[in-house]
Short mmCIF file of C-alpha atoms in Angstrom, two decimals:
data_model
loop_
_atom_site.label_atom_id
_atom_site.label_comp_id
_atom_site.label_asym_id
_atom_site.label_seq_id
_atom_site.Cartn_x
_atom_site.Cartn_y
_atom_site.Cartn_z
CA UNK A 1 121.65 86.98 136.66
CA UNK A 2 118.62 85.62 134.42
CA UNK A 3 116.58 88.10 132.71
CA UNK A 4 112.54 87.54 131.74
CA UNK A 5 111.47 86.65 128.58
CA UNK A 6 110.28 89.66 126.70
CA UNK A 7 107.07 89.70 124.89
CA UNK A 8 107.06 89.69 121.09
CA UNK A 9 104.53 90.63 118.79
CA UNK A 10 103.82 90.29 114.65
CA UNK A 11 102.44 93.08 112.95
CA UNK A 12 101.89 95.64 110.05
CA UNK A 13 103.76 98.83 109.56
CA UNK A 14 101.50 101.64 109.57
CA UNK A 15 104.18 104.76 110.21
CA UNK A 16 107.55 104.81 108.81
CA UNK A 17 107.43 108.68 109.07
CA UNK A 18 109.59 108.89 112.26
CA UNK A 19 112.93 108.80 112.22
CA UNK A 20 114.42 105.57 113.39
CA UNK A 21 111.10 104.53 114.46
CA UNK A 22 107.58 102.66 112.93
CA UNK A 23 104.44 102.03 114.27
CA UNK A 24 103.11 98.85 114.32
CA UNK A 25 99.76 97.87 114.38
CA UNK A 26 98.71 94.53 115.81
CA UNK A 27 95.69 92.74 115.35
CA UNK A 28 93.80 89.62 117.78
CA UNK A 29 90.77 87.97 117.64
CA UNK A 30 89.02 87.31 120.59
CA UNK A 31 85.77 84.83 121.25
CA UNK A 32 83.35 87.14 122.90
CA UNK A 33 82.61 85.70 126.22
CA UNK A 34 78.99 85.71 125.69
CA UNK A 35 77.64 85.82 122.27
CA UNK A 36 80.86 83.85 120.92
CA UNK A 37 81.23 85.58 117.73
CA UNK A 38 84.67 86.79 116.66
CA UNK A 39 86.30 90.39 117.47
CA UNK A 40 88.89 92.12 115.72
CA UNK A 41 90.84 94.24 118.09
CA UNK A 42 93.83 95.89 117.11
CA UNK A 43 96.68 97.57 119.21
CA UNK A 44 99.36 100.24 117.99
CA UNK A 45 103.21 100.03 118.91
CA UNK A 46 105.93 102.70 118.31
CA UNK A 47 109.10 100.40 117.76
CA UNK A 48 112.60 101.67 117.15
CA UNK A 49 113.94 101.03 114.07
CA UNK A 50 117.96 101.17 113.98
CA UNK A 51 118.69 100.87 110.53
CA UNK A 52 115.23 103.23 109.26
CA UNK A 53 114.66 99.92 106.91
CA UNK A 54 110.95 99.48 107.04
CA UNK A 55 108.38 101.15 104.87
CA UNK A 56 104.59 101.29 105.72
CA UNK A 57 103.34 97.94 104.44
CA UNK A 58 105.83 95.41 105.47
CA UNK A 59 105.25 92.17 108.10
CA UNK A 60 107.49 92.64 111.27
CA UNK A 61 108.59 90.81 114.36
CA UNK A 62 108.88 93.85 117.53
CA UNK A 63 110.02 92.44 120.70
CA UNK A 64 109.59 94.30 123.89
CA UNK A 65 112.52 96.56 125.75
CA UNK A 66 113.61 99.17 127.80
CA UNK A 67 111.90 103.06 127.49
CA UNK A 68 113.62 104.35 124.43
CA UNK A 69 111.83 107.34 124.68
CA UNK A 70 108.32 109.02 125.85
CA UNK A 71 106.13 106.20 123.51
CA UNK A 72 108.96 103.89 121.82
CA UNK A 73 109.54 100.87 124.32
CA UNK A 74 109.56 98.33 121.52
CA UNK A 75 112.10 97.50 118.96
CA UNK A 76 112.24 95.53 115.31
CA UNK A 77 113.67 91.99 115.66
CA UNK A 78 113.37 91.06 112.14
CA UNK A 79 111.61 92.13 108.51
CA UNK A 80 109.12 88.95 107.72
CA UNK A 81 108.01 90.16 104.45
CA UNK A 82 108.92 93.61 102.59
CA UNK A 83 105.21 95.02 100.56
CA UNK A 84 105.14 94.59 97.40
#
């Protein structure tokens, strides 16, 4: 049996407060359909985080999964950049 691809999305720690979990904000622009300028929208993710080795700040990879719990149905693929 084949499973679906699962959606993955780059983003910014916000949260590392939780534990084993982040939140992970995630910004688009979007061409407005009819005055064309640019607009910044930005979505929030709760991820799970296995090892608890984020800290706000850093650049991560979440890919989509089963519930983990009542928010958390994402979870960290990889650390693209640690802050500074």
């Amino acid at each position: 049996m084949e499973r679906n691809l699962r959606k993955e999305r780059i983003g910014i720690v916000t949260s590392a407060a939780m534990e084993k979990g982040i939140t992970v904000s995630v910004s688009r622009r979007v061409k407005h359909a009819k005055y064309g300028k640019f607009v910044s929208f930005t979505s929030k993710f709760h991820a799970h985080d296995e090892k608890n080795e984020c800290t706000k700040g850093d650049t991560v990879r979440i890919m989509e999964t089963r519930p983990l719990s009542k928010t958390k149905n994402w979870r960290l693929v990889e650390i693209i950049e640690k802050v500074k």
